[in-house]
Protein backbone atom coordinates (compact mmCIF):
# COMPACT_ATOMS: atom_id res chain seq x y z
CA UNK A 1 0.00 0.00 0.00
CA UNK A 2 1.55 3.35 -0.98
CA UNK A 3 2.42 5.68 1.91
CA UNK A 4 4.48 8.77 2.68
CA UNK A 5 7.32 8.22 5.15
CA UNK A 6 6.74 9.83 8.53
CA UNK A 7 3.08 10.64 7.95
CA UNK A 8 1.52 8.15 10.30
CA UNK A 9 3.76 9.25 13.18
CA UNK A 10 2.64 12.88 12.87
CA UNK A 11 -1.04 12.65 12.00
CA UNK A 12 -4.02 11.62 14.11
CA UNK A 13 -6.49 9.31 12.33
CA UNK A 14 -9.85 9.08 14.04
CA UNK A 15 -11.87 5.99 13.16
CA UNK A 16 -15.53 6.78 12.57
CA UNK A 17 -16.72 4.05 14.92
CA UNK A 18 -14.53 4.25 18.02
CA UNK A 19 -12.87 7.68 17.89
CA UNK A 20 -9.63 6.11 19.14
CA UNK A 21 -6.40 7.60 17.78
CA UNK A 22 -4.48 5.06 15.72
CA UNK A 23 -0.95 5.61 14.42
CA UNK A 24 -0.73 2.26 12.64
CA UNK A 25 -3.77 2.04 10.37
CA UNK A 26 -4.13 -1.02 8.16
CA UNK A 27 -6.60 -1.59 5.33
CA UNK A 28 -8.20 -4.40 7.34
CA UNK A 29 -8.97 -1.97 10.19
CA UNK A 30 -11.67 -0.30 8.09
CA UNK A 31 -14.84 -2.37 7.51
CA UNK A 32 -15.30 -0.66 4.16
CA UNK A 33 -13.47 -1.73 1.00
CA UNK A 34 -12.22 0.51 -1.80
CA UNK A 35 -14.35 -1.30 -4.38
CA UNK A 36 -17.50 -0.69 -2.37
CA UNK A 37 -16.91 3.04 -2.61
CA UNK A 38 -15.15 3.34 -5.94
CA UNK A 39 -17.99 1.63 -7.76
CA UNK A 40 -20.76 4.09 -6.76
CA UNK A 41 -18.27 6.96 -6.79
CA UNK A 42 -17.33 6.16 -10.38
CA UNK A 43 -20.94 5.87 -11.34
CA UNK A 44 -21.85 9.19 -9.77
CA UNK A 45 -18.77 11.22 -10.55
CA UNK A 46 -17.19 9.34 -13.41
CA UNK A 47 -13.75 9.39 -11.80
CA UNK A 48 -11.18 6.76 -10.97
CA UNK A 49 -9.18 6.45 -7.76
CA UNK A 50 -5.99 7.87 -9.33
CA UNK A 51 -7.91 10.80 -10.75
CA UNK A 52 -9.49 11.43 -7.38
CA UNK A 53 -6.04 11.39 -5.76
CA UNK A 54 -4.94 14.20 -8.07
CA UNK A 55 -7.93 16.27 -7.01
CA UNK A 56 -7.32 15.95 -3.27
CA UNK A 57 -6.71 19.04 -1.09
CA UNK A 58 -3.07 20.05 -0.77
CA UNK A 59 -2.65 18.70 2.77
CA UNK A 60 -4.11 15.33 1.95
CA UNK A 61 -2.15 15.10 -1.30
CA UNK A 62 1.02 15.38 0.79
CA UNK A 63 -0.20 12.57 3.02
CA UNK A 64 -1.54 10.04 0.55
CA UNK A 65 0.06 8.02 -2.22
CA UNK A 66 -3.23 6.72 -3.62
CA UNK A 67 -3.35 4.02 -6.26
CA UNK A 68 -6.69 2.46 -5.32
CA UNK A 69 -5.61 -0.08 -2.72
CA UNK A 70 -4.86 2.59 -0.10
CA UNK A 71 -8.03 4.61 -0.62
CA UNK A 72 -9.85 3.47 2.52
CA UNK A 73 -6.78 3.94 4.69
CA UNK A 74 -7.02 7.72 4.50
CA UNK A 75 -10.70 8.30 3.77
CA UNK A 76 -13.83 7.95 5.93
CA UNK A 77 -12.32 9.61 8.99
CA UNK A 78 -11.43 13.03 10.42
CA UNK A 79 -7.73 13.94 10.28
CA UNK A 80 -6.06 16.50 12.60
CA UNK A 81 -2.64 17.63 11.37
CA UNK A 82 -0.51 17.84 13.46
CA UNK A 83 -1.99 15.54 16.09
CA UNK A 84 -0.56 17.64 18.95
CA UNK A 85 1.27 20.94 19.46
CA UNK A 86 4.48 20.49 21.42
CA UNK A 87 5.75 24.04 21.82
CA UNK A 88 8.93 23.11 23.70
CA UNK A 89 10.47 26.08 25.51
CA UNK A 90 8.45 29.16 24.63
CA UNK A 91 10.88 32.07 24.63
CA UNK A 92 8.88 34.31 22.26
CA UNK A 93 5.31 34.44 21.00
CA UNK A 94 4.54 31.61 18.59
CA UNK A 95 1.92 30.99 15.90
CA UNK A 96 1.20 27.39 14.91
CA UNK A 97 -1.20 26.18 12.23
CA UNK A 98 -3.45 23.14 12.55
CA UNK A 99 -5.52 21.65 9.73
CA UNK A 100 -8.77 19.75 10.23
CA UNK A 101 -9.68 17.59 7.22
CA UNK A 102 -13.00 15.91 6.56
CA UNK A 103 -11.96 12.66 4.92
CA UNK A 104 -15.54 11.57 4.26
CA UNK A 105 -17.24 11.71 0.89
CA UNK A 106 -20.22 13.32 2.56
CA UNK A 107 -20.75 16.51 4.55
CA UNK A 108 -20.14 16.46 8.31
CA UNK A 109 -21.54 18.96 10.81
CA UNK A 110 -19.19 20.74 13.25
CA UNK A 111 -21.46 21.61 16.13
CA UNK A 112 -19.07 23.10 18.71
CA UNK A 113 -15.48 23.91 19.67
CA UNK A 114 -14.10 23.89 23.22
CA UNK A 115 -10.81 24.81 24.93
CA UNK A 116 -9.15 24.18 28.29
CA UNK A 117 -6.08 25.80 29.89
CA UNK A 118 -6.03 28.57 27.30
CA UNK A 119 -4.49 31.36 29.39
CA UNK A 120 -2.19 33.16 26.97
CA UNK A 121 -3.44 31.21 23.93
CA UNK A 122 -5.76 32.52 21.21
CA UNK A 123 -7.14 30.63 18.22
CA UNK A 124 -8.43 31.99 14.94
CA UNK A 125 -10.21 30.18 12.13
CA UNK A 126 -13.69 29.04 11.09
CA UNK A 127 -16.06 28.88 14.05
CA UNK A 128 -18.78 26.38 14.86
CA UNK A 129 -21.50 25.69 14.04
CA UNK A 130 -20.70 24.95 10.42
CA UNK A 131 -20.90 22.14 7.91
CA UNK A 132 -17.72 20.65 6.48
CA UNK A 133 -18.07 19.74 2.83
CA UNK A 134 -16.71 16.38 1.58
CA UNK A 135 -12.86 16.34 1.71
CA UNK A 136 -12.83 19.93 2.97
CA UNK A 137 -9.89 21.13 5.05
CA UNK A 138 -10.09 23.96 7.59
CA UNK A 139 -7.04 25.89 8.84
CA UNK A 140 -6.74 27.19 12.40
CA UNK A 141 -4.00 29.47 13.75
CA UNK A 142 -3.00 29.06 17.40
CA UNK A 143 -1.33 32.20 18.77
CA UNK A 144 0.59 31.33 21.94
CA UNK A 145 1.79 34.30 23.98
CA UNK A 146 4.89 34.33 26.13
CA UNK A 147 2.68 35.79 28.86
CA UNK A 148 0.82 33.19 30.85
CA UNK A 149 1.33 30.25 33.24
CA UNK A 150 4.86 28.75 33.23
CA UNK A 151 3.58 25.32 32.17
CA UNK A 152 1.34 25.03 29.13
CA UNK A 153 -1.03 22.07 29.40
CA UNK A 154 -3.98 23.00 27.21
CA UNK A 155 -6.43 21.18 24.94
CA UNK A 156 -8.64 22.28 22.06
CA UNK A 157 -11.53 20.16 20.80
CA UNK A 158 -13.72 20.16 17.70
CA UNK A 159 -17.10 18.38 17.96
CA UNK A 160 -17.75 16.92 14.51
CA UNK A 161 -20.75 14.72 13.79
CA UNK A 162 -21.28 14.28 17.52
CA UNK A 163 -17.72 13.21 18.33
CA UNK A 164 -14.89 15.21 19.98
CA UNK A 165 -11.50 15.43 18.30
CA UNK A 166 -8.94 16.72 20.81
CA UNK A 167 -5.67 18.56 20.16
CA UNK A 168 -3.22 18.56 23.15
CA UNK A 169 -1.00 21.65 23.50
CA UNK A 170 2.05 21.45 25.77
CA UNK A 171 5.16 23.51 26.48
CA UNK A 172 6.96 25.76 28.98
CA UNK A 173 7.22 29.55 29.06
CA UNK A 174 10.76 30.82 29.61
CA UNK A 175 12.20 34.31 30.19
CA UNK A 176 15.84 35.24 29.62
CA UNK A 177 18.05 35.99 32.62
CA UNK A 178 19.83 38.94 30.96
CA UNK A 179 22.42 39.91 33.60
CA UNK A 180 25.98 38.74 32.78
CA UNK A 181 28.71 38.06 35.35
CA UNK A 182 31.06 40.81 36.48
CA UNK A 183 34.14 38.54 36.12
CA UNK A 184 35.55 40.18 39.27
CA UNK A 185 35.09 36.72 40.76
CA UNK A 186 35.23 33.34 38.99
CA UNK A 187 32.12 31.98 37.32
CA UNK A 188 31.50 28.61 38.93
CA UNK A 189 30.15 25.76 36.81
CA UNK A 190 29.56 22.37 38.40
CA UNK A 191 28.74 18.96 36.95
CA UNK A 192 27.12 16.40 39.22
CA UNK A 193 26.53 12.70 38.63
CA UNK A 194 25.02 10.24 41.11
CA UNK A 195 26.66 6.99 42.21
CA UNK A 196 26.18 4.31 44.83
CA UNK A 197 29.35 2.94 46.47
CA UNK A 198 29.61 -0.16 48.66
CA UNK A 199 32.95 -0.69 50.42
CA UNK A 200 34.09 -4.03 51.84
CA UNK A 201 36.24 -4.77 54.88
CA UNK A 202 39.32 -5.33 52.69
CA UNK A 203 38.91 -1.97 50.96
CA UNK A 204 37.44 -3.25 47.68
CA UNK A 205 34.37 -1.49 46.33
CA UNK A 206 31.27 -2.10 44.27
CA UNK A 207 30.02 1.01 42.49
CA UNK A 208 26.90 1.74 40.44
CA UNK A 209 26.11 4.77 38.28
CA UNK A 210 22.56 5.97 38.95
CA UNK A 211 22.31 9.02 36.68
CA UNK A 212 22.36 8.88 32.89
CA UNK A 213 23.91 12.33 32.48
CA UNK A 214 25.33 15.02 34.72
CA UNK A 215 23.34 17.83 36.24
CA UNK A 216 24.74 21.23 35.40
CA UNK A 217 24.84 24.28 37.70
CA UNK A 218 26.01 27.85 37.21
CA UNK A 219 26.88 30.22 40.04
CA UNK A 220 28.22 33.75 39.62
CA UNK A 221 28.16 37.36 40.79
CA UNK A 222 26.63 40.14 38.73
CA UNK A 223 26.08 43.88 38.88
CA UNK A 224 23.17 45.96 37.58
CA UNK A 225 23.34 49.70 37.07
CA UNK A 226 21.12 52.65 36.22
CA UNK A 227 17.62 51.95 34.92
CA UNK A 228 18.35 48.25 34.46
CA UNK A 229 17.88 47.90 38.23
CA UNK A 230 14.17 48.36 37.51
CA UNK A 231 14.29 45.40 35.15
CA UNK A 232 16.04 43.34 37.84
CA UNK A 233 13.41 44.19 40.46
CA UNK A 234 10.51 43.45 38.14
CA UNK A 235 11.95 40.27 36.66
CA UNK A 236 12.77 38.72 40.01
CA UNK A 237 9.38 39.78 41.42
CA UNK A 238 7.36 38.15 38.67
CA UNK A 239 9.51 35.28 37.42
CA UNK A 240 12.02 34.09 40.06
CA UNK A 241 9.97 30.96 40.78
CA UNK A 242 9.74 30.08 37.07
CA UNK A 243 12.28 28.76 34.55
CA UNK A 244 14.78 31.15 32.99
CA UNK A 245 16.76 30.85 29.78
CA UNK A 246 20.26 31.26 31.21
CA UNK A 247 23.25 31.90 28.92
CA UNK A 248 26.46 30.05 29.66
CA UNK A 249 28.42 33.30 29.79
CA UNK A 250 31.77 31.49 29.84
CA UNK A 251 31.14 30.15 26.33
CA UNK A 252 30.91 33.37 24.35
CA UNK A 253 31.11 33.22 20.58
CA UNK A 254 30.49 35.94 17.98
CA UNK A 255 28.44 35.94 14.80
CA UNK A 256 30.72 35.33 11.82
CA UNK A 257 28.15 36.96 9.54
CA UNK A 258 24.93 38.99 9.87
CA UNK A 259 21.54 37.53 10.80
CA UNK A 260 18.38 39.07 9.38
CA UNK A 261 14.76 38.50 10.33
CA UNK A 262 13.49 35.30 8.73
CA UNK A 263 16.89 33.57 8.60
CA UNK A 264 16.86 29.93 9.62
CA UNK A 265 20.60 29.67 10.30
CA UNK A 266 23.00 31.52 12.60
CA UNK A 267 26.63 31.72 11.35
CA UNK A 268 28.89 31.01 14.32
CA UNK A 269 31.88 28.84 15.24
CA UNK A 270 30.38 26.07 17.37
CA UNK A 271 33.56 24.23 18.38
CA UNK A 272 34.23 23.54 22.08
CA UNK A 273 31.32 25.61 23.47
CA UNK A 274 28.44 23.16 23.88
CA UNK A 275 25.74 24.24 21.44
CA UNK A 276 23.30 21.31 21.20
CA UNK A 277 20.24 20.37 19.17
CA UNK A 278 16.89 20.95 20.94
CA UNK A 279 18.62 23.41 23.30
CA UNK A 280 18.72 27.22 23.27
CA UNK A 281 21.12 29.90 22.10
CA UNK A 282 21.10 33.64 22.83
CA UNK A 283 22.13 36.40 20.45
CA UNK A 284 23.02 39.11 22.95
CA UNK A 285 23.89 42.80 22.91
CA UNK A 286 22.61 44.02 26.30
CA UNK A 287 19.96 43.20 28.95
CA UNK A 288 17.42 44.98 26.76
CA UNK A 289 18.63 43.86 23.32
CA UNK A 290 18.78 40.11 22.67
CA UNK A 291 17.06 37.20 20.96
CA UNK A 292 16.61 33.66 22.26
CA UNK A 293 16.51 31.02 19.53
CA UNK A 294 15.86 27.30 19.54
CA UNK A 295 18.50 25.08 17.93
CA UNK A 296 17.36 22.41 15.50
CA UNK A 297 20.82 21.10 14.57
CA UNK A 298 24.47 22.07 14.96
CA UNK A 299 27.19 22.24 12.28
CA UNK A 300 30.79 23.32 12.77
CA UNK A 301 30.12 26.80 11.34
CA UNK A 302 26.44 27.46 12.01
CA UNK A 303 23.31 26.72 13.98
CA UNK A 304 20.16 25.62 12.18
CA UNK A 305 17.11 27.07 13.94
CA UNK A 306 13.84 25.37 14.77
CA UNK A 307 12.04 28.62 13.81
CA UNK A 308 13.22 31.64 11.84
CA UNK A 309 15.05 34.48 13.58
CA UNK A 310 12.89 37.48 14.43
CA UNK A 311 15.54 40.19 14.68
CA UNK A 312 18.42 41.56 12.64
CA UNK A 313 21.91 41.28 14.12
CA UNK A 314 25.28 42.41 12.70
CA UNK A 315 28.39 40.24 12.47
CA UNK A 316 30.35 40.32 15.72
CA UNK A 317 27.29 40.16 17.98
CA UNK A 318 27.82 37.81 20.94
CA UNK A 319 26.22 34.37 20.84
CA UNK A 320 25.94 32.07 23.86
CA UNK A 321 24.64 28.54 24.39
CA UNK A 322 21.85 28.67 26.96
CA UNK A 323 19.81 26.34 29.11
CA UNK A 324 16.40 26.24 30.74
CA UNK A 325 17.29 26.67 34.41
CA UNK A 326 15.73 27.34 37.79
CA UNK A 327 17.07 29.55 40.56
CA UNK A 328 18.40 27.46 43.46
CA UNK A 329 17.81 29.12 46.80
CA UNK A 330 17.65 32.89 47.02
CA UNK A 331 19.13 35.64 44.87
CA UNK A 332 21.41 37.56 47.23
CA UNK A 333 21.63 41.23 46.25
CA UNK A 334 23.17 44.35 47.79
CA UNK A 335 22.11 47.89 46.88
CA UNK A 336 25.23 50.05 46.58
CA UNK A 337 23.37 53.21 45.54
CA UNK A 338 19.84 54.10 44.49
CA UNK A 339 20.58 52.81 40.96
CA UNK A 340 23.39 50.27 41.44
CA UNK A 341 23.31 46.77 42.90
CA UNK A 342 25.43 43.65 43.01
CA UNK A 343 24.31 40.12 43.67
CA UNK A 344 24.95 36.42 43.26
CA UNK A 345 22.75 33.73 41.81
CA UNK A 346 22.89 29.96 41.40
CA UNK A 347 21.05 28.14 38.63
CA UNK A 348 20.28 24.44 38.13
CA UNK A 349 19.76 23.49 34.48
CA UNK A 350 16.71 21.38 33.72
CA UNK A 351 18.18 17.86 34.03
CA UNK A 352 15.97 16.09 31.48
CA UNK A 353 16.20 18.57 28.60
CA UNK A 354 19.54 20.39 28.89
CA UNK A 355 22.70 18.96 27.35
CA UNK A 356 25.38 19.20 30.11
CA UNK A 357 28.18 19.38 27.48
CA UNK A 358 30.04 16.27 28.59
CA UNK A 359 31.26 14.93 25.23
CA UNK A 360 32.07 11.27 24.77
CA UNK A 361 35.63 10.47 23.70
CA UNK A 362 38.09 7.61 24.15
CA UNK A 363 40.77 7.87 26.84
CA UNK A 364 44.08 9.23 25.44
CA UNK A 365 46.09 6.68 27.46
CA UNK A 366 45.30 3.47 29.32
CA UNK A 367 47.15 1.13 31.68
CA UNK A 368 46.17 -2.22 33.11
CA UNK A 369 42.64 -1.87 31.71
CA UNK A 370 41.99 1.60 33.15
CA UNK A 371 42.45 5.15 31.93
CA UNK A 372 45.84 6.66 32.75
CA UNK A 373 45.72 10.37 33.61
CA UNK A 374 49.12 12.02 33.17
CA UNK A 375 48.30 15.73 33.53
CA UNK A 376 50.61 17.28 36.13
CA UNK A 377 48.81 19.18 38.89
CA UNK A 378 49.13 22.86 39.67
CA UNK A 379 50.89 23.06 43.05
CA UNK A 380 49.91 26.69 43.66
CA UNK A 381 48.38 26.95 47.11
CA UNK A 382 49.15 23.34 48.07
CA UNK A 383 47.09 20.19 47.59
CA UNK A 384 45.27 18.36 50.36
CA UNK A 385 46.26 14.76 51.07
CA UNK A 386 44.09 13.29 53.84
CA UNK A 387 44.24 9.84 55.43
CA UNK A 388 41.69 7.90 57.43
CA UNK A 389 41.48 4.41 58.89
CA UNK A 390 38.00 3.17 59.70
CA UNK A 391 37.80 1.99 63.32
CA UNK A 392 35.07 1.34 65.87
CA UNK A 393 35.52 2.72 69.39
CA UNK A 394 33.93 1.07 72.41
CA UNK A 395 33.81 3.24 75.53
CA UNK A 396 32.24 1.94 78.75
CA UNK A 397 32.30 5.56 80.20
CA UNK A 398 34.41 4.55 83.27
CA UNK A 399 37.84 4.83 81.67
CA UNK A 400 38.46 1.78 79.50
CA UNK A 401 38.31 2.38 75.74
CA UNK A 402 38.74 -0.24 73.06
CA UNK A 403 39.42 0.43 69.38
CA UNK A 404 38.62 -2.21 66.77
CA UNK A 405 39.85 -2.01 63.18
CA UNK A 406 36.88 -2.25 60.82
CA UNK A 407 38.78 -2.02 57.52
CA UNK A 408 42.16 -3.35 56.47
CA UNK A 409 43.01 -0.53 54.04
CA UNK A 410 43.28 3.20 54.77
CA UNK A 411 41.13 5.71 52.95
CA UNK A 412 43.50 8.09 51.19
CA UNK A 413 42.02 11.19 49.53
CA UNK A 414 44.03 13.58 47.48
CA UNK A 415 43.23 16.84 45.68
CA UNK A 416 44.50 17.49 42.17
CA UNK A 417 44.33 21.00 40.74
CA UNK A 418 44.76 21.87 37.07
CA UNK A 419 44.95 25.10 35.08
CA UNK A 420 43.00 24.78 31.82
CA UNK A 421 44.31 27.41 29.44
CA UNK A 422 41.90 27.07 26.51
CA UNK A 423 38.42 25.87 25.68
CA UNK A 424 39.96 22.84 23.98
CA UNK A 425 41.61 21.89 27.30
CA UNK A 426 38.33 22.46 29.13
CA UNK A 427 36.55 20.22 26.63
CA UNK A 428 39.17 17.49 27.13
CA UNK A 429 38.66 17.71 30.89
CA UNK A 430 34.87 17.49 30.47
CA UNK A 431 35.42 14.37 28.38
CA UNK A 432 37.53 12.96 31.22
CA UNK A 433 34.72 13.69 33.70
CA UNK A 434 32.19 11.99 31.45
CA UNK A 435 34.33 8.86 31.45
CA UNK A 436 34.42 8.98 35.27
CA UNK A 437 30.65 9.57 35.74
CA UNK A 438 31.28 10.90 39.23
CA UNK A 439 32.51 8.27 41.70
CA UNK A 440 31.62 5.40 39.37
CA UNK A 441 34.70 4.81 37.22
CA UNK A 442 38.31 4.63 38.46
CA UNK A 443 41.56 5.62 36.71
CA UNK A 444 45.28 5.44 37.35
CA UNK A 445 47.00 8.69 38.42
CA UNK A 446 50.60 9.13 39.60
CA UNK A 447 50.96 10.76 43.01
CA UNK A 448 53.44 13.23 41.48
CA UNK A 449 55.35 12.95 44.82
CA UNK A 450 58.95 11.79 45.07
CA UNK A 451 57.86 8.46 46.56
CA UNK A 452 61.18 6.64 46.08
CA UNK A 453 64.84 7.76 46.10
CA UNK A 454 67.02 5.72 43.76
CA UNK A 455 70.37 4.69 45.30
CA UNK A 456 72.02 2.75 42.48
CA UNK A 457 71.94 2.73 38.70
CA UNK A 458 69.20 0.70 37.04
CA UNK A 459 70.70 -1.36 34.24
CA UNK A 460 68.99 -1.64 30.87
CA UNK A 461 68.19 -5.32 31.53
CA UNK A 462 67.50 -4.98 35.27
CA UNK A 463 64.08 -5.87 36.62
CA UNK A 464 64.63 -4.30 40.03
CA UNK A 465 65.88 -1.12 41.62
CA UNK A 466 67.43 -0.26 44.98
CA UNK A 467 65.86 2.67 46.82
CA UNK A 468 66.31 4.34 50.20
CA UNK A 469 64.70 2.63 53.20
CA UNK A 470 61.93 4.75 54.65
CA UNK A 471 60.01 1.78 56.11
CA UNK A 472 58.37 0.96 52.78
CA UNK A 473 58.93 -2.79 53.14
CA UNK A 474 57.69 -2.78 56.74
CA UNK A 475 54.62 -0.56 56.36
CA UNK A 476 53.50 -0.99 52.76
CA UNK A 477 55.17 -4.11 51.42
CA UNK A 478 53.25 -5.75 48.60
CA UNK A 479 49.91 -4.03 49.25
CA UNK A 480 48.19 -4.10 45.83
CA UNK A 481 46.74 -0.61 46.37
CA UNK A 482 50.30 0.71 45.98
CA UNK A 483 51.45 -1.95 43.57
CA UNK A 484 52.52 0.11 40.54
CA UNK A 485 55.25 2.59 39.59
CA UNK A 486 55.50 5.58 37.27
CA UNK A 487 59.15 6.31 36.45
CA UNK A 488 60.05 9.61 34.79
CA UNK A 489 63.38 10.06 33.03
CA UNK A 490 65.08 13.34 32.24
CA UNK A 491 65.30 12.18 28.64
CA UNK A 492 61.53 12.57 28.32
CA UNK A 493 60.80 8.84 28.52
CA UNK A 494 58.35 7.60 31.13
CA UNK A 495 57.62 4.04 32.27
CA UNK A 496 54.71 2.31 33.98
CA UNK A 497 55.59 -0.90 35.79
CA UNK A 498 53.75 -3.23 38.20
CA UNK A 499 55.64 -4.06 41.40
CA UNK A 500 56.33 -7.79 41.58
CA UNK A 501 58.19 -7.87 44.90
CA UNK A 502 59.54 -5.85 47.82
CA UNK A 503 62.68 -6.99 49.66
CA UNK A 504 64.11 -5.44 52.82
CA UNK A 505 67.85 -4.80 52.71
CA UNK A 506 70.34 -3.16 55.05
CA UNK A 507 69.55 0.53 54.84
CA UNK A 508 67.78 -0.01 51.52
CA UNK A 509 64.78 -1.67 49.87
CA UNK A 510 64.77 -3.58 46.60
CA UNK A 511 61.70 -3.01 44.42
CA UNK A 512 61.22 -5.65 41.72
CA UNK A 513 59.15 -5.23 38.56
CA UNK A 514 58.25 -7.58 35.73
CA UNK A 515 59.79 -5.89 32.66
CA UNK A 516 63.16 -4.19 32.26
CA UNK A 517 63.25 -0.54 31.22
CA UNK A 518 65.44 -1.29 28.22
CA UNK A 519 67.72 1.64 29.06
CA UNK A 520 70.17 2.36 31.84
CA UNK A 521 69.39 5.13 34.33
CA UNK A 522 71.64 6.52 37.06
CA UNK A 523 69.96 8.30 40.00
CA UNK A 524 70.74 11.68 38.42
CA UNK A 525 69.07 10.60 35.18
CA UNK A 526 65.60 10.34 36.73
CA UNK A 527 63.22 13.18 37.50
CA UNK A 528 61.17 11.14 39.96
CA UNK A 529 59.72 7.75 40.80
CA UNK A 530 56.05 7.92 41.77
CA UNK A 531 53.57 5.47 43.15
CA UNK A 532 50.92 4.84 40.51
CA UNK A 533 47.60 4.14 42.19
CA UNK A 534 44.02 3.57 41.17
CA UNK A 535 41.75 6.45 42.10
CA UNK A 536 38.12 7.45 41.76
CA UNK A 537 36.52 10.79 42.40
CA UNK A 538 35.66 11.24 46.08
CA UNK A 539 32.49 13.14 45.16
CA UNK A 540 29.93 12.98 42.37
CA UNK A 541 30.21 16.75 41.86
CA UNK A 542 33.16 18.58 40.26
CA UNK A 543 33.40 22.36 39.97
CA UNK A 544 35.05 24.29 37.13
CA UNK A 545 36.17 27.79 38.12
CA UNK A 546 36.14 30.08 35.10
CA UNK A 547 38.62 32.95 35.51
CA UNK A 548 37.76 34.32 32.04
CA UNK A 549 35.62 33.04 29.19
CA UNK A 550 38.68 31.10 27.98
CA UNK A 551 40.68 30.08 31.07
CA UNK A 552 39.57 27.97 34.04
CA UNK A 553 40.93 26.12 37.03
CA UNK A 554 39.55 22.92 38.50
CA UNK A 555 40.26 21.07 41.72
CA UNK A 556 39.03 17.51 42.01
CA UNK A 557 39.42 15.29 45.07
CA UNK A 558 40.20 11.62 44.40
CA UNK A 559 40.11 8.58 46.68
CA UNK A 560 42.35 5.50 46.37
CA UNK A 561 40.56 2.26 45.54
CA UNK A 562 41.66 -1.34 45.12
CA UNK A 563 41.34 -2.88 41.65
Coordinates of C-alpha atoms in Angstrom, one line a residue, residues 177 229-242 244 331:
X177 CA 18.1 36.0 32.6
X229 CA 17.9 47.9 38.2
X230 CA 14.2 48.4 37.5
X231 CA 14.3 45.4 35.2
X232 CA 16.0 43.3 37.8
X233 CA 13.4 44.2 40.5
X234 CA 10.5 43.5 38.1
X235 CA 12.0 40.3 36.7
X236 CA 12.8 38.7 40.0
X237 CA 9.4 39.8 41.4
X238 CA 7.4 38.1 38.7
X239 CA 9.5 35.3 37.4
X240 CA 12.0 34.1 40.1
X241 CA 10.0 31.0 40.8
X242 CA 9.7 30.1 37.1
X244 CA 14.8 31.2 33.0
X331 CA 19.1 35.6 44.9

